[in-house]
Amino acid sequence: MTEETRRKAAIVGGGVIGGGWAARFLLNGWDVAVFDPDPDAERKIGEVLANARRSLPALYDRALPDEGTLSFQTDLRDAIAGADWIQESIPERLDLKHKVLAAIGTDASSEAVIGSSTSGFKPSDLNAEGARAIVAHPFNPVYLLPLVELVGDRATCDKAADILRSIGMFPLTLRKEIDAHIADRLLEAVWRESLWLVKDGVATTEEIDEAIRMGFGIRWAQMGLFETYRIAGGEAGMKHFMAQFGPALSWPWTKLMDVPEFTDDLVELIAGQSDDQSGHMSIRELERLRDDNIVGMVRALRRTGSGAGGVVGAHEASLPTGSELHGLPVTATRQVPASWTDYNGHMNETHYLETASQATDRFMEMIGADAGYVKSGRSYFTVETHVRYLGEVLAGDRLVVTTQVMSGAGKRMHLFHHLWRDGETLAATVETMLIHMDLGTRKSSLPEPAVADALERYATRHAGMAAEGSGRAVGQPAG
C-alpha cells in the first residue's frame, strides 16, 4: 500500500479496545489518528502496539503490509479529518456516547464509516439524538481475534464488512438489533452462572477457568456451540441430541434468570480469588501469555481452515506477492514468531527448513504447479536438502526468501533459496532437489509442458548468477 493509496482510521478513545483497533488498522497498512484526552493514552497504546507487533504477524506466513503512520491528536476534528473509518471506543455511558457521536457526525466525511465499540447499546440507542453510527463490536484483543459484530443500517454494515475483511477480521452482521448483540449475551449467561458458583462456594475463580479451558473452551474455538452438540448426538445428529438433553432445560440446574446480589463481600471474594490465581503476573505478562496462546491455537486451526484459522488463511491469500530482490523472485516474506525461537534465544534450525519449504511451495505456484495441479494428480517431491546456517535470526526479525533455479530439465527441479534477515543480511541458504511425481502411480514422471516451460524460463534467466555455497557437502571447509 503506497502513501497515495493508504487509508486512514480515526480512533476516538484509546483504552484497551481503542488501542486494539489502532493496532489492527496500523499493522494492516492504514494511517491511524488517535484522539483521547487521557495523558497516558500514548503510553498505553504504545504498550498495546508492542504486543500486537509481536503477535499479529506471527499468525501469517506472508508479510503484512508496511505499517501506516500513527499520530495522536488533541483536537477531535483533526483526528477524524479525512478518515475512512472512525471508531468510537469511549466508556459505556449513553449520555457520553451521544455527545461524542454528535461531534463526530458534524465533522466526519459523509463517506466515512462511523462505528461504535459498544458491547451493549443498540444503534437506535446510539442514534437517538441524530447520530449515524453503526455498532462495530470487537473482542479483546482486537488485533488478534477476528470477530466484529455489526448492527445497524444495512448498506453501511455491508461497506464496513468489506473494510473489516481487508484487515483480516470476520464481520458478523446481526439480523436485528438487540441489547448486548450475540456474543456478549452468551458471555453474560456464563458470567452470571459463574458468579453464583463462586458465591455459593461451589468453585473458585481458578476452578471455573480450568473447567472452561480444559474442556469446552477448546471445542468452542473450532466448532462453536451447535456444531459441537451435533457431534454429541452421534450418527443420529442434532435431533437425537435435542431429544436426549432437551428435557434438562426445564430442570433447575442454572440461575440464569436470577442475579446474585452485587455486594462488597462478593466483589472482595472474587477479587481475592483472582489475585490468588493470577496475581503473580503483571497485566502485560498475562497479555503476552494470552497472545502467544491465541497465536498457537489459531495457527493450528489454519491447517484445517476452521474458525479463526480460516479467517487468517483467507486474509493471507489476499496479501501481495511477486516482488524481486537481488535479481531473484521473492518467494516468502514473513516475521519470525516468538514460538520459533529456542532455548538459545534464536530461531530454531527446524524453521529455516520450514521457511524454505514455504518458498518452494510458492515457487511451484509461480510455475503453475499449484493446488489445482496437485489436485489433478501431479506434484514435486523433495528428495534432498542442504542447509547452511550463516547468521542468527531473532523473534520479530523479517525474513525475506529469494529463490534461484539451478536447473529444471526433465523430471528434476534444483532450487537454491537465500534467506535474508530484514532483506539485507544473508542468514542461511537452503539447497533443495525435487523430483516430479505422478500421484496416481507414486512414481517419477515428466511435468506438464506448461510447467516444464515455465521452469526452464527461470533456469535460463538465472543461469550464470552467483550461487555461493551451492553444491557443498556437510563439513566442507569454506573457501
PDB file of C-alpha atoms in Angstrom, residues 119-296:
ATOM      1  CA  SER A 119     -20.880  -4.055  23.933  1.00  0.00           C
ATOM      2  CA  GLY A 120     -24.476  -3.399  24.955  1.00  0.00           C
ATOM      3  CA  PHE A 121     -26.215  -0.449  23.299  1.00  0.00           C
ATOM      4  CA  LYS A 122     -28.309  -0.819  20.140  1.00  0.00           C
ATOM      5  CA  PRO A 123     -27.903   1.505  17.125  1.00  0.00           C
ATOM      6  CA  SER A 124     -31.292   3.014  17.925  1.00  0.00           C
ATOM      7  CA  ASP A 125     -29.915   3.947  21.365  1.00  0.00           C
ATOM      8  CA  LEU A 126     -26.723   5.418  19.930  1.00  0.00           C
ATOM      9  CA  ASN A 127     -28.516   7.399  17.207  1.00  0.00           C
ATOM     10  CA  ALA A 128     -31.484   8.629  19.258  1.00  0.00           C
ATOM     11  CA  GLU A 129     -30.173  12.200  19.076  1.00  0.00           C
ATOM     12  CA  GLY A 130     -29.296  12.258  15.373  1.00  0.00           C
ATOM     13  CA  ALA A 131     -26.001  10.360  15.090  1.00  0.00           C
ATOM     14  CA  ARG A 132     -25.379   7.914  12.200  1.00  0.00           C
ATOM     15  CA  ALA A 133     -23.252   5.242  13.863  1.00  0.00           C
ATOM     16  CA  ILE A 134     -23.380   1.501  13.478  1.00  0.00           C
ATOM     17  CA  VAL A 135     -22.357  -0.962  16.145  1.00  0.00           C
ATOM     18  CA  ALA A 136     -18.945  -2.441  15.336  1.00  0.00           C
ATOM     19  CA  HIS A 137     -18.330  -4.529  18.435  1.00  0.00           C
ATOM     20  CA  PRO A 138     -14.958  -6.337  18.545  1.00  0.00           C
ATOM     21  CA  PHE A 139     -13.362  -8.690  21.046  1.00  0.00           C
ATOM     22  CA  ASN A 140     -10.206  -8.260  23.068  1.00  0.00           C
ATOM     23  CA  PRO A 141      -7.503  -8.449  21.830  1.00  0.00           C
ATOM     24  CA  VAL A 142      -8.862  -6.701  18.763  1.00  0.00           C
ATOM     25  CA  TYR A 143      -5.591  -7.136  16.899  1.00  0.00           C
ATOM     26  CA  LEU A 144      -5.809 -10.957  17.132  1.00  0.00           C
ATOM     27  CA  LEU A 145      -9.444 -12.041  17.470  1.00  0.00           C
ATOM     28  CA  PRO A 146     -11.284 -11.646  14.158  1.00  0.00           C
ATOM     29  CA  LEU A 147     -14.937 -11.317  15.244  1.00  0.00           C
ATOM     30  CA  VAL A 148     -16.696  -7.957  14.846  1.00  0.00           C
ATOM     31  CA  GLU A 149     -20.472  -7.807  15.399  1.00  0.00           C
ATOM     32  CA  LEU A 150     -22.098  -5.284  13.052  1.00  0.00           C
ATOM     33  CA  VAL A 151     -25.541  -3.852  13.759  1.00  0.00           C
ATOM     34  CA  GLY A 152     -27.313  -1.011  12.015  1.00  0.00           C
ATOM     35  CA  ASP A 153     -28.004   0.392   8.552  1.00  0.00           C
ATOM     36  CA  ARG A 154     -27.563  -2.493   6.096  1.00  0.00           C
ATOM     37  CA  ALA A 155     -25.706  -0.576   3.394  1.00  0.00           C
ATOM     38  CA  THR A 156     -23.280   0.858   5.941  1.00  0.00           C
ATOM     39  CA  CYS A 157     -22.765  -2.562   7.512  1.00  0.00           C
ATOM     40  CA  ASP A 158     -22.036  -4.046   4.079  1.00  0.00           C
ATOM     41  CA  LYS A 159     -19.436  -1.347   3.421  1.00  0.00           C
ATOM     42  CA  ALA A 160     -17.962  -1.866   6.879  1.00  0.00           C
ATOM     43  CA  ALA A 161     -17.793  -5.637   6.344  1.00  0.00           C
ATOM     44  CA  ASP A 162     -15.684  -5.216   3.196  1.00  0.00           C
ATOM     45  CA  ILE A 163     -13.225  -2.992   5.056  1.00  0.00           C
ATOM     46  CA  LEU A 164     -13.028  -5.353   8.024  1.00  0.00           C
ATOM     47  CA  ARG A 165     -12.316  -8.349   5.809  1.00  0.00           C
ATOM     48  CA  SER A 166      -9.487  -6.397   4.177  1.00  0.00           C
ATOM     49  CA  ILE A 167      -7.745  -6.091   7.574  1.00  0.00           C
ATOM     50  CA  GLY A 168      -8.212  -9.751   8.453  1.00  0.00           C
ATOM     51  CA  MET A 169     -11.362  -9.580  10.578  1.00  0.00           C
ATOM     52  CA  PHE A 170     -14.609 -11.559  10.489  1.00  0.00           C
ATOM     53  CA  PRO A 171     -17.700  -9.313  10.302  1.00  0.00           C
ATOM     54  CA  LEU A 172     -20.922 -10.854  11.607  1.00  0.00           C
ATOM     55  CA  THR A 173     -23.962  -8.729  10.740  1.00  0.00           C
ATOM     56  CA  LEU A 174     -26.940  -9.199  13.058  1.00  0.00           C
ATOM     57  CA  ARG A 175     -30.366  -9.757  11.503  1.00  0.00           C
ATOM     58  CA  LYS A 176     -31.965  -7.383  14.020  1.00  0.00           C
ATOM     59  CA  GLU A 177     -30.787  -5.169  16.828  1.00  0.00           C
ATOM     60  CA  ILE A 178     -30.881  -6.453  20.394  1.00  0.00           C
ATOM     61  CA  ASP A 179     -29.264  -5.406  23.664  1.00  0.00           C
ATOM     62  CA  ALA A 180     -25.726  -6.844  24.011  1.00  0.00           C
ATOM     63  CA  HIS A 181     -25.825  -8.323  20.468  1.00  0.00           C
ATOM     64  CA  ILE A 182     -24.967 -12.061  20.199  1.00  0.00           C
ATOM     65  CA  ALA A 183     -21.649 -12.952  21.786  1.00  0.00           C
ATOM     66  CA  ASP A 184     -21.985 -10.815  24.896  1.00  0.00           C
ATOM     67  CA  ARG A 185     -25.431 -12.266  25.609  1.00  0.00           C
ATOM     68  CA  LEU A 186     -23.825 -15.709  25.613  1.00  0.00           C
ATOM     69  CA  LEU A 187     -20.946 -14.491  27.751  1.00  0.00           C
ATOM     70  CA  GLU A 188     -23.377 -12.837  30.155  1.00  0.00           C
ATOM     71  CA  ALA A 189     -25.107 -16.168  30.736  1.00  0.00           C
ATOM     72  CA  VAL A 190     -21.810 -17.868  31.560  1.00  0.00           C
ATOM     73  CA  TRP A 191     -20.716 -14.902  33.685  1.00  0.00           C
ATOM     74  CA  ARG A 192     -23.926 -14.921  35.778  1.00  0.00           C
ATOM     75  CA  GLU A 193     -23.752 -18.635  36.438  1.00  0.00           C
ATOM     76  CA  SER A 194     -20.055 -18.333  37.339  1.00  0.00           C
ATOM     77  CA  LEU A 195     -20.814 -15.615  39.890  1.00  0.00           C
ATOM     78  CA  TRP A 196     -23.328 -17.948  41.574  1.00  0.00           C
ATOM     79  CA  LEU A 197     -20.833 -20.831  41.601  1.00  0.00           C
ATOM     80  CA  VAL A 198     -18.295 -18.629  43.403  1.00  0.00           C
ATOM     81  CA  LYS A 199     -20.818 -17.023  45.759  1.00  0.00           C
ATOM     82  CA  ASP A 200     -22.291 -20.393  46.743  1.00  0.00           C
ATOM     83  CA  GLY A 201     -18.843 -21.837  47.415  1.00  0.00           C
ATOM     84  CA  VAL A 202     -19.141 -24.490  44.685  1.00  0.00           C
ATOM     85  CA  ALA A 203     -15.966 -23.412  42.857  1.00  0.00           C
ATOM     86  CA  THR A 204     -13.223 -20.798  42.889  1.00  0.00           C
ATOM     87  CA  THR A 205     -12.442 -18.465  40.013  1.00  0.00           C
ATOM     88  CA  GLU A 206      -9.480 -20.674  39.094  1.00  0.00           C
ATOM     89  CA  GLU A 207     -11.555 -23.865  39.102  1.00  0.00           C
ATOM     90  CA  ILE A 208     -14.167 -22.292  36.827  1.00  0.00           C
ATOM     91  CA  ASP A 209     -11.448 -21.134  34.425  1.00  0.00           C
ATOM     92  CA  GLU A 210      -9.971 -24.650  34.435  1.00  0.00           C
ATOM     93  CA  ALA A 211     -13.382 -26.142  33.577  1.00  0.00           C
ATOM     94  CA  ILE A 212     -13.569 -23.863  30.536  1.00  0.00           C
ATOM     95  CA  ARG A 213     -10.023 -24.040  29.212  1.00  0.00           C
ATOM     96  CA  MET A 214      -9.543 -27.776  29.790  1.00  0.00           C
ATOM     97  CA  GLY A 215     -12.835 -28.742  28.169  1.00  0.00           C
ATOM     98  CA  PHE A 216     -15.486 -26.971  26.177  1.00  0.00           C
ATOM     99  CA  GLY A 217     -13.389 -23.850  25.547  1.00  0.00           C
ATOM    100  CA  ILE A 218     -11.152 -25.850  23.218  1.00  0.00           C
ATOM    101  CA  ARG A 219     -14.167 -27.338  21.420  1.00  0.00           C
ATOM    102  CA  TRP A 220     -15.789 -23.926  21.015  1.00  0.00           C
ATOM    103  CA  ALA A 221     -12.637 -22.480  19.418  1.00  0.00           C
ATOM    104  CA  GLN A 222     -13.069 -24.702  16.379  1.00  0.00           C
ATOM    105  CA  MET A 223     -16.773 -25.566  16.176  1.00  0.00           C
ATOM    106  CA  GLY A 224     -18.780 -23.220  18.348  1.00  0.00           C
ATOM    107  CA  LEU A 225     -21.836 -24.489  20.213  1.00  0.00           C
ATOM    108  CA  PHE A 226     -24.290 -26.081  17.782  1.00  0.00           C
ATOM    109  CA  GLU A 227     -21.765 -27.971  15.689  1.00  0.00           C
ATOM    110  CA  THR A 228     -20.210 -29.313  18.895  1.00  0.00           C
ATOM    111  CA  TYR A 229     -23.597 -30.574  20.050  1.00  0.00           C
ATOM    112  CA  ARG A 230     -24.360 -32.062  16.644  1.00  0.00           C
ATOM    113  CA  ILE A 231     -21.358 -34.332  17.125  1.00  0.00           C
ATOM    114  CA  ALA A 232     -22.562 -35.115  20.649  1.00  0.00           C
ATOM    115  CA  GLY A 233     -25.715 -36.516  19.067  1.00  0.00           C
ATOM    116  CA  GLY A 234     -23.668 -39.207  17.313  1.00  0.00           C
ATOM    117  CA  GLU A 235     -24.765 -40.634  13.992  1.00  0.00           C
ATOM    118  CA  ALA A 236     -28.349 -39.564  14.639  1.00  0.00           C
ATOM    119  CA  GLY A 237     -27.191 -35.929  14.740  1.00  0.00           C
ATOM    120  CA  MET A 238     -28.821 -32.878  16.270  1.00  0.00           C
ATOM    121  CA  LYS A 239     -32.336 -34.311  16.570  1.00  0.00           C
ATOM    122  CA  HIS A 240     -31.032 -37.113  18.788  1.00  0.00           C
ATOM    123  CA  PHE A 241     -29.067 -34.680  20.927  1.00  0.00           C
ATOM    124  CA  MET A 242     -32.090 -32.418  21.390  1.00  0.00           C
ATOM    125  CA  ALA A 243     -34.321 -35.362  22.287  1.00  0.00           C
ATOM    126  CA  GLN A 244     -31.797 -36.680  24.792  1.00  0.00           C
ATOM    127  CA  PHE A 245     -30.790 -33.439  26.512  1.00  0.00           C
ATOM    128  CA  GLY A 246     -33.716 -31.134  25.749  1.00  0.00           C
ATOM    129  CA  PRO A 247     -35.691 -32.101  28.875  1.00  0.00           C
ATOM    130  CA  ALA A 248     -32.776 -30.936  31.041  1.00  0.00           C
ATOM    131  CA  LEU A 249     -33.597 -27.355  30.033  1.00  0.00           C
ATOM    132  CA  SER A 250     -36.583 -27.450  32.390  1.00  0.00           C
ATOM    133  CA  TRP A 251     -34.523 -28.712  35.318  1.00  0.00           C
ATOM    134  CA  PRO A 252     -33.332 -26.145  37.898  1.00  0.00           C
ATOM    135  CA  TRP A 253     -29.640 -26.531  37.026  1.00  0.00           C
ATOM    136  CA  THR A 254     -28.831 -22.885  36.401  1.00  0.00           C
ATOM    137  CA  LYS A 255     -29.750 -19.481  37.797  1.00  0.00           C
ATOM    138  CA  LEU A 256     -29.602 -17.547  34.545  1.00  0.00           C
ATOM    139  CA  MET A 257     -32.748 -15.515  35.299  1.00  0.00           C
ATOM    140  CA  ASP A 258     -31.559 -14.714  38.794  1.00  0.00           C
ATOM    141  CA  VAL A 259     -28.655 -12.410  39.578  1.00  0.00           C
ATOM    142  CA  PRO A 260     -26.621 -12.681  42.800  1.00  0.00           C
ATOM    143  CA  GLU A 261     -26.685  -9.521  44.889  1.00  0.00           C
ATOM    144  CA  PHE A 262     -23.644  -7.476  43.903  1.00  0.00           C
ATOM    145  CA  THR A 263     -22.298  -6.807  47.398  1.00  0.00           C
ATOM    146  CA  ASP A 264     -18.880  -5.640  48.602  1.00  0.00           C
ATOM    147  CA  ASP A 265     -18.376  -9.101  50.077  1.00  0.00           C
ATOM    148  CA  LEU A 266     -18.912 -10.768  46.676  1.00  0.00           C
ATOM    149  CA  VAL A 267     -16.549  -8.300  44.999  1.00  0.00           C
ATOM    150  CA  GLU A 268     -13.872  -8.939  47.635  1.00  0.00           C
ATOM    151  CA  LEU A 269     -14.340 -12.710  47.360  1.00  0.00           C
ATOM    152  CA  ILE A 270     -13.901 -12.770  43.609  1.00  0.00           C
ATOM    153  CA  ALA A 271     -11.118 -10.173  43.557  1.00  0.00           C
ATOM    154  CA  GLY A 272      -9.222 -12.088  46.246  1.00  0.00           C
ATOM    155  CA  GLN A 273      -9.530 -15.392  44.423  1.00  0.00           C
ATOM    156  CA  SER A 274      -8.458 -13.715  41.185  1.00  0.00           C
ATOM    157  CA  ASP A 275      -5.370 -12.280  42.914  1.00  0.00           C
ATOM    158  CA  ASP A 276      -4.517 -15.727  44.286  1.00  0.00           C
ATOM    159  CA  GLN A 277      -4.959 -17.195  40.810  1.00  0.00           C
ATOM    160  CA  SER A 278      -3.076 -14.690  38.657  1.00  0.00           C
ATOM    161  CA  GLY A 279      -1.552 -12.010  40.888  1.00  0.00           C
ATOM    162  CA  HIS A 280       1.967 -13.363  40.364  1.00  0.00           C
ATOM    163  CA  MET A 281       1.929 -11.976  36.802  1.00  0.00           C
ATOM    164  CA  SER A 282       1.570  -8.397  35.626  1.00  0.00           C
ATOM    165  CA  ILE A 283      -1.202  -7.449  33.221  1.00  0.00           C
ATOM    166  CA  ARG A 284       1.338  -7.081  30.389  1.00  0.00           C
ATOM    167  CA  GLU A 285       2.757 -10.544  31.148  1.00  0.00           C
ATOM    168  CA  LEU A 286      -0.752 -12.008  31.122  1.00  0.00           C
ATOM    169  CA  GLU A 287      -1.471 -10.264  27.815  1.00  0.00           C
ATOM    170  CA  ARG A 288       1.659 -11.721  26.227  1.00  0.00           C
ATOM    171  CA  LEU A 289       0.804 -15.181  27.530  1.00  0.00           C
ATOM    172  CA  ARG A 290      -2.728 -14.814  26.154  1.00  0.00           C
ATOM    173  CA  ASP A 291      -1.446 -13.602  22.790  1.00  0.00           C
ATOM    174  CA  ASP A 292       1.112 -16.406  22.433  1.00  0.00           C
ATOM    175  CA  ASN A 293      -1.581 -18.980  23.199  1.00  0.00           C
ATOM    176  CA  ILE A 294      -4.024 -17.414  20.731  1.00  0.00           C
ATOM    177  CA  VAL A 295      -1.364 -17.397  18.011  1.00  0.00           C
ATOM    178  CA  GLY A 296      -0.595 -21.071  18.637  1.00  0.00           C
TER     179      GLY A 296
END
